[in-house]
Amino acid sequence: MRRRRWARAAVVAVALVATSCGGSDTGESPVSLTDPPQISRWVTVGGIEVPIGTTDGPRGGEWEPFAGFSHTPQGAALAAITQSVQLATASDRTWPTILAGVAAPGEGRDLYAAHRSLVEMSGTDPEMVPTIVGYTLADYSDTAATVDVIQRFSDNSLASATTQVVWIDDDWRLNLPSNDTATITALDALPSELVDLEETRK
């Protein structure tokens, strides 16, 4: 029952934008995948709190597509978290604008648009809203990153949603999957390599 509950909640938050594809490490410059971003505040998007970085982005408000991320692992992680939540919780009226602003062009974006146009959403069930705990970076390069976003649900169960972002037009954007497969995994415990964001909430 608990597994079924977090699975439904994950669908609400991130299922339509999760993907398991990864980039490759070029080795051109040393970067830290475990240094956390500096968080200035948390904002509520579609009932879900997401972190806003001090220097890593995004710029702008939550009523417009999240953009303006630093070209760093921290910027990639914040893009994966904020953009995926913003897109998955966008209303029937706003999702086309959000999709165009946060997703990279391609088959994945086209597939998302085709599916989303067939669905009517009336809001997010508060009992199925996840808390963003933090993330791990499964892979990172200057052009792509794979981010596992760790979530906790009201019954204290944990899940990891894998999302890819790509660097195009001087910003990170979601690389939506070109098939119907989303990677959402139940967790028994927090990953040892977790970049913890929970303590940054004010």
PDB file of C-alpha atoms in Angstrom:
ATOM      1  CA  MET A   1       0.000   0.000   0.000  1.00  0.00           C
ATOM      2  CA  ARG A   2       2.810   2.400   0.908  1.00  0.00           C
ATOM      3  CA  ARG A   3       4.632   1.588  -2.333  1.00  0.00           C
ATOM      4  CA  ARG A   4       1.480   2.240  -4.319  1.00  0.00           C
ATOM      5  CA  ARG A   5       0.977   5.565  -2.551  1.00  0.00           C
ATOM      6  CA  TRP A   6       4.444   7.001  -3.229  1.00  0.00           C
ATOM      7  CA  ALA A   7       4.281   5.735  -6.805  1.00  0.00           C
ATOM      8  CA  ARG A   8       1.091   7.713  -7.422  1.00  0.00           C
ATOM      9  CA  ALA A   9       2.628  10.775  -5.814  1.00  0.00           C
ATOM     10  CA  ALA A  10       5.746  10.493  -7.918  1.00  0.00           C
ATOM     11  CA  VAL A  11       3.600  10.410 -11.025  1.00  0.00           C
ATOM     12  CA  VAL A  12       2.018  13.698  -9.951  1.00  0.00           C
ATOM     13  CA  ALA A  13       5.380  15.354  -9.369  1.00  0.00           C
ATOM     14  CA  VAL A  14       7.823  14.033 -11.893  1.00  0.00           C
ATOM     15  CA  ALA A  15       6.775  10.953 -13.867  1.00  0.00           C
ATOM     16  CA  LEU A  16       6.146  12.759 -17.120  1.00  0.00           C
ATOM     17  CA  VAL A  17       9.606  14.307 -17.127  1.00  0.00           C
ATOM     18  CA  ALA A  18      11.860  11.627 -15.638  1.00  0.00           C
ATOM     19  CA  THR A  19      14.414   9.863 -17.829  1.00  0.00           C
ATOM     20  CA  SER A  20      17.319   7.517 -17.304  1.00  0.00           C
ATOM     21  CA  CYS A  21      19.622   8.729 -20.090  1.00  0.00           C
ATOM     22  CA  GLY A  22      22.997  10.088 -19.014  1.00  0.00           C
ATOM     23  CA  GLY A  23      25.841  12.256 -20.252  1.00  0.00           C
ATOM     24  CA  SER A  24      29.523  11.405 -20.214  1.00  0.00           C
ATOM     25  CA  ASP A  25      32.314  12.929 -18.191  1.00  0.00           C
ATOM     26  CA  THR A  26      34.733  14.748 -20.483  1.00  0.00           C
ATOM     27  CA  GLY A  27      37.369  15.154 -17.782  1.00  0.00           C
ATOM     28  CA  GLU A  28      38.250  18.585 -19.156  1.00  0.00           C
ATOM     29  CA  SER A  29      37.946  20.387 -15.822  1.00  0.00           C
ATOM     30  CA  PRO A  30      37.560  19.151 -12.246  1.00  0.00           C
ATOM     31  CA  VAL A  31      34.138  19.798 -10.760  1.00  0.00           C
ATOM     32  CA  SER A  32      32.585  18.773  -7.483  1.00  0.00           C
ATOM     33  CA  LEU A  33      29.462  16.686  -7.796  1.00  0.00           C
ATOM     34  CA  THR A  34      28.854  16.689  -4.045  1.00  0.00           C
ATOM     35  CA  ASP A  35      29.210  20.374  -3.111  1.00  0.00           C
ATOM     36  CA  PRO A  36      25.675  21.617  -2.426  1.00  0.00           C
ATOM     37  CA  PRO A  37      24.323  24.744  -4.087  1.00  0.00           C
ATOM     38  CA  GLN A  38      23.787  27.774  -1.903  1.00  0.00           C
ATOM     39  CA  ILE A  39      20.018  28.087  -1.425  1.00  0.00           C
ATOM     40  CA  SER A  40      18.470  31.514  -0.865  1.00  0.00           C
ATOM     41  CA  ARG A  41      14.855  30.412  -0.406  1.00  0.00           C
ATOM     42  CA  TRP A  42      12.238  27.772  -1.163  1.00  0.00           C
ATOM     43  CA  VAL A  43       9.122  28.534  -3.190  1.00  0.00           C
ATOM     44  CA  THR A  44       5.947  26.522  -3.646  1.00  0.00           C
ATOM     45  CA  VAL A  45       5.186  25.374  -7.192  1.00  0.00           C
ATOM     46  CA  GLY A  46       2.012  23.371  -7.697  1.00  0.00           C
ATOM     47  CA  GLY A  47       1.964  22.546  -3.993  1.00  0.00           C
ATOM     48  CA  ILE A  48       5.580  21.309  -3.993  1.00  0.00           C
ATOM     49  CA  GLU A  49       8.443  23.275  -2.414  1.00  0.00           C
ATOM     50  CA  VAL A  50      11.496  23.721  -4.656  1.00  0.00           C
ATOM     51  CA  PRO A  51      14.860  25.370  -3.868  1.00  0.00           C
ATOM     52  CA  ILE A  52      16.046  28.623  -5.446  1.00  0.00           C
ATOM     53  CA  GLY A  53      19.814  29.054  -5.577  1.00  0.00           C
ATOM     54  CA  THR A  54      21.715  32.162  -4.535  1.00  0.00           C
ATOM     55  CA  THR A  55      24.021  32.067  -7.579  1.00  0.00           C
ATOM     56  CA  ASP A  56      23.159  28.838  -9.428  1.00  0.00           C
ATOM     57  CA  GLY A  57      19.614  29.776 -10.450  1.00  0.00           C
ATOM     58  CA  PRO A  58      16.948  29.931 -11.423  1.00  0.00           C
ATOM     59  CA  ARG A  59      16.339  33.591 -12.124  1.00  0.00           C
ATOM     60  CA  GLY A  60      12.843  34.989 -12.432  1.00  0.00           C
ATOM     61  CA  GLY A  61       9.670  34.026 -10.633  1.00  0.00           C
ATOM     62  CA  GLU A  62       7.747  30.798 -10.323  1.00  0.00           C
ATOM     63  CA  TRP A  63       5.015  32.112 -12.633  1.00  0.00           C
ATOM     64  CA  GLU A  64       7.324  31.955 -15.654  1.00  0.00           C
ATOM     65  CA  PRO A  65       9.481  29.071 -16.958  1.00  0.00           C
ATOM     66  CA  PHE A  66      12.477  28.536 -14.683  1.00  0.00           C
ATOM     67  CA  ALA A  67      15.691  29.555 -16.474  1.00  0.00           C
ATOM     68  CA  GLY A  68      19.064  31.176 -15.863  1.00  0.00           C
ATOM     69  CA  PHE A  69      21.079  28.346 -14.293  1.00  0.00           C
ATOM     70  CA  SER A  70      24.843  28.287 -13.761  1.00  0.00           C
ATOM     71  CA  HIS A  71      26.915  26.030 -16.016  1.00  0.00           C
ATOM     72  CA  THR A  72      27.869  23.820 -13.071  1.00  0.00           C
ATOM     73  CA  PRO A  73      26.729  20.553 -11.471  1.00  0.00           C
ATOM     74  CA  GLN A  74      24.833  22.618  -8.914  1.00  0.00           C
ATOM     75  CA  GLY A  75      23.029  24.552 -11.644  1.00  0.00           C
ATOM     76  CA  ALA A  76      22.165  21.316 -13.433  1.00  0.00           C
ATOM     77  CA  ALA A  77      20.724  19.832 -10.246  1.00  0.00           C
ATOM     78  CA  LEU A  78      18.595  22.872  -9.503  1.00  0.00           C
ATOM     79  CA  ALA A  79      17.337  22.879 -13.091  1.00  0.00           C
ATOM     80  CA  ALA A  80      16.362  19.214 -12.883  1.00  0.00           C
ATOM     81  CA  ILE A  81      14.484  19.771  -9.631  1.00  0.00           C
ATOM     82  CA  THR A  82      12.717  23.047 -10.321  1.00  0.00           C
ATOM     83  CA  GLN A  83      11.921  22.560 -13.997  1.00  0.00           C
ATOM     84  CA  SER A  84      10.573  19.024 -13.589  1.00  0.00           C
ATOM     85  CA  VAL A  85       8.241  20.061 -10.769  1.00  0.00           C
ATOM     86  CA  GLN A  86       7.137  23.178 -12.624  1.00  0.00           C
ATOM     87  CA  LEU A  87       6.329  21.236 -15.772  1.00  0.00           C
ATOM     88  CA  ALA A  88       4.610  18.322 -14.049  1.00  0.00           C
ATOM     89  CA  THR A  89       2.335  20.611 -12.015  1.00  0.00           C
ATOM     90  CA  ALA A  90       1.597  23.197 -14.746  1.00  0.00           C
ATOM     91  CA  SER A  91      -2.079  23.922 -15.301  1.00  0.00           C
ATOM     92  CA  ASP A  92      -4.040  23.110 -18.427  1.00  0.00           C
ATOM     93  CA  ARG A  93      -3.684  26.762 -19.440  1.00  0.00           C
ATOM     94  CA  THR A  94       0.023  27.285 -18.710  1.00  0.00           C
ATOM     95  CA  TRP A  95       1.706  23.993 -19.632  1.00  0.00           C
ATOM     96  CA  PRO A  96       2.443  24.918 -23.296  1.00  0.00           C
ATOM     97  CA  THR A  97       4.374  28.027 -22.167  1.00  0.00           C
ATOM     98  CA  ILE A  98       6.186  26.138 -19.418  1.00  0.00           C
ATOM     99  CA  LEU A  99       7.045  23.259 -21.757  1.00  0.00           C
ATOM    100  CA  ALA A 100       8.523  25.595 -24.379  1.00  0.00           C
ATOM    101  CA  GLY A 101      10.624  27.335 -21.741  1.00  0.00           C
ATOM    102  CA  VAL A 102      12.035  24.424 -19.738  1.00  0.00           C
ATOM    103  CA  ALA A 103      12.348  21.504 -22.181  1.00  0.00           C
ATOM    104  CA  ALA A 104      14.898  20.973 -24.936  1.00  0.00           C
ATOM    105  CA  PRO A 105      13.466  20.577 -28.444  1.00  0.00           C
ATOM    106  CA  GLY A 106      13.158  17.037 -29.726  1.00  0.00           C
ATOM    107  CA  GLU A 107      11.067  13.890 -29.790  1.00  0.00           C
ATOM    108  CA  GLY A 108      10.707  13.861 -26.033  1.00  0.00           C
ATOM    109  CA  ARG A 109       9.196  17.325 -25.903  1.00  0.00           C
ATOM    110  CA  ASP A 110       6.864  16.496 -28.781  1.00  0.00           C
ATOM    111  CA  LEU A 111       5.741  13.278 -27.041  1.00  0.00           C
ATOM    112  CA  TYR A 112       5.109  15.124 -23.793  1.00  0.00           C
ATOM    113  CA  ALA A 113       2.991  17.732 -25.613  1.00  0.00           C
ATOM    114  CA  ALA A 114       0.954  15.033 -27.351  1.00  0.00           C
ATOM    115  CA  HIS A 115       0.237  13.238 -24.078  1.00  0.00           C
ATOM    116  CA  ARG A 116      -0.346  16.344 -21.964  1.00  0.00           C
ATOM    117  CA  SER A 117      -2.894  17.720 -24.409  1.00  0.00           C
ATOM    118  CA  LEU A 118      -5.079  14.686 -23.690  1.00  0.00           C
ATOM    119  CA  VAL A 119      -5.044  15.164 -19.906  1.00  0.00           C
ATOM    120  CA  GLU A 120      -6.982  17.569 -17.699  1.00  0.00           C
ATOM    121  CA  MET A 121      -5.459  18.420 -14.321  1.00  0.00           C
ATOM    122  CA  SER A 122      -7.351  20.082 -11.486  1.00  0.00           C
ATOM    123  CA  GLY A 123      -4.502  20.402  -8.981  1.00  0.00           C
ATOM    124  CA  THR A 124      -2.227  18.302  -6.792  1.00  0.00           C
ATOM    125  CA  ASP A 125      -3.576  16.148  -3.962  1.00  0.00           C
ATOM    126  CA  PRO A 126      -1.881  17.482  -0.779  1.00  0.00           C
ATOM    127  CA  GLU A 127      -1.558  13.945   0.594  1.00  0.00           C
ATOM    128  CA  MET A 128       0.511  12.911  -2.415  1.00  0.00           C
ATOM    129  CA  VAL A 129       2.832  15.936  -2.509  1.00  0.00           C
ATOM    130  CA  PRO A 130       6.464  14.905  -2.042  1.00  0.00           C
ATOM    131  CA  THR A 131       9.124  16.758  -0.097  1.00  0.00           C
ATOM    132  CA  ILE A 132      12.373  17.300  -2.002  1.00  0.00           C
ATOM    133  CA  VAL A 133      15.113  15.905   0.234  1.00  0.00           C
ATOM    134  CA  GLY A 134      18.102  16.418  -2.056  1.00  0.00           C
ATOM    135  CA  TYR A 135      19.747  14.772  -5.031  1.00  0.00           C
ATOM    136  CA  THR A 136      22.602  12.691  -6.351  1.00  0.00           C
ATOM    137  CA  LEU A 137      24.388  13.279  -9.647  1.00  0.00           C
ATOM    138  CA  ALA A 138      24.632   9.999 -11.520  1.00  0.00           C
ATOM    139  CA  ASP A 139      26.552  11.590 -14.382  1.00  0.00           C
ATOM    140  CA  TYR A 140      27.784  15.042 -15.342  1.00  0.00           C
ATOM    141  CA  SER A 141      29.529  16.697 -18.274  1.00  0.00           C
ATOM    142  CA  ASP A 142      29.557  20.194 -19.740  1.00  0.00           C
ATOM    143  CA  THR A 143      26.693  19.231 -22.053  1.00  0.00           C
ATOM    144  CA  ALA A 144      24.471  16.861 -20.047  1.00  0.00           C
ATOM    145  CA  ALA A 145      23.732  15.728 -16.522  1.00  0.00           C
ATOM    146  CA  THR A 146      21.685  12.935 -14.972  1.00  0.00           C
ATOM    147  CA  VAL A 147      20.161  13.893 -11.643  1.00  0.00           C
ATOM    148  CA  ASP A 148      18.434  11.547  -9.207  1.00  0.00           C
ATOM    149  CA  VAL A 149      15.981  13.698  -7.251  1.00  0.00           C
ATOM    150  CA  ILE A 150      15.304  12.175  -3.823  1.00  0.00           C
ATOM    151  CA  GLN A 151      11.770  12.622  -2.465  1.00  0.00           C
ATOM    152  CA  ARG A 152      10.027  11.815   0.802  1.00  0.00           C
ATOM    153  CA  PHE A 153       6.277  11.265   1.082  1.00  0.00           C
ATOM    154  CA  SER A 154       3.766  11.744   3.878  1.00  0.00           C
ATOM    155  CA  ASP A 155       4.067   8.097   4.974  1.00  0.00           C
ATOM    156  CA  ASN A 156       7.871   8.598   5.258  1.00  0.00           C
ATOM    157  CA  SER A 157       8.587   6.430   2.208  1.00  0.00           C
ATOM    158  CA  LEU A 158      11.379   7.481  -0.155  1.00  0.00           C
ATOM    159  CA  ALA A 159      11.758   7.482  -3.922  1.00  0.00           C
ATOM    160  CA  SER A 160      14.300   8.583  -6.491  1.00  0.00           C
ATOM    161  CA  ALA A 161      13.229  10.171  -9.781  1.00  0.00           C
ATOM    162  CA  THR A 162      15.910  10.219 -12.469  1.00  0.00           C
ATOM    163  CA  THR A 163      15.901  13.282 -14.730  1.00  0.00           C
ATOM    164  CA  GLN A 164      18.268  14.401 -17.459  1.00  0.00           C
ATOM    165  CA  VAL A 165      19.096  17.970 -18.364  1.00  0.00           C
ATOM    166  CA  VAL A 166      21.147  19.214 -21.322  1.00  0.00           C
ATOM    167  CA  TRP A 167      23.067  22.459 -21.842  1.00  0.00           C
ATOM    168  CA  ILE A 168      21.687  24.366 -24.834  1.00  0.00           C
ATOM    169  CA  ASP A 169      21.361  28.074 -25.620  1.00  0.00           C
ATOM    170  CA  ASP A 170      23.510  28.890 -22.564  1.00  0.00           C
ATOM    171  CA  ASP A 171      21.179  27.225 -20.087  1.00  0.00           C
ATOM    172  CA  TRP A 172      20.118  23.856 -18.673  1.00  0.00           C
ATOM    173  CA  ARG A 173      16.884  22.385 -19.988  1.00  0.00           C
ATOM    174  CA  LEU A 174      15.032  19.149 -19.396  1.00  0.00           C
ATOM    175  CA  ASN A 175      15.815  16.376 -21.873  1.00  0.00           C
ATOM    176  CA  LEU A 176      12.448  14.636 -21.880  1.00  0.00           C
ATOM    177  CA  PRO A 177      12.321  10.918 -22.721  1.00  0.00           C
ATOM    178  CA  SER A 178      11.350   9.913 -26.252  1.00  0.00           C
ATOM    179  CA  ASN A 179       9.403   6.912 -24.962  1.00  0.00           C
ATOM    180  CA  ASP A 180       6.858   6.244 -22.241  1.00  0.00           C
ATOM    181  CA  THR A 181       9.419   4.964 -19.741  1.00  0.00           C
ATOM    182  CA  ALA A 182      10.050   6.997 -16.593  1.00  0.00           C
ATOM    183  CA  THR A 183      12.605   5.987 -13.985  1.00  0.00           C
ATOM    184  CA  ILE A 184      11.141   6.233 -10.480  1.00  0.00           C
ATOM    185  CA  THR A 185      12.682   3.936  -7.901  1.00  0.00           C
ATOM    186  CA  ALA A 186      11.609   3.127  -4.351  1.00  0.00           C
ATOM    187  CA  LEU A 187      14.372   3.569  -1.772  1.00  0.00           C
ATOM    188  CA  ASP A 188      14.810   1.846   1.566  1.00  0.00           C
ATOM    189  CA  ALA A 189      17.159   4.565   2.843  1.00  0.00           C
ATOM    190  CA  LEU A 190      18.757   7.818   1.793  1.00  0.00           C
ATOM    191  CA  PRO A 191      21.727   7.376  -0.579  1.00  0.00           C
ATOM    192  CA  SER A 192      25.133   7.708   1.061  1.00  0.00           C
ATOM    193  CA  GLU A 193      26.184  10.205  -1.635  1.00  0.00           C
ATOM    194  CA  LEU A 194      23.100  12.389  -1.127  1.00  0.00           C
ATOM    195  CA  VAL A 195      23.518  16.139  -1.553  1.00  0.00           C
ATOM    196  CA  ASP A 196      21.212  17.127   1.311  1.00  0.00           C
ATOM    197  CA  LEU A 197      18.989  20.172   0.776  1.00  0.00           C
ATOM    198  CA  GLU A 198      16.551  19.756   3.650  1.00  0.00           C
ATOM    199  CA  GLU A 199      18.555  21.831   6.118  1.00  0.00           C
ATOM    200  CA  THR A 200      18.410  24.839   3.760  1.00  0.00           C
ATOM    201  CA  ARG A 201      14.670  25.339   4.312  1.00  0.00           C
ATOM    202  CA  LYS A 202      13.840  28.520   6.228  1.00  0.00           C
TER     203      LYS A 202
END
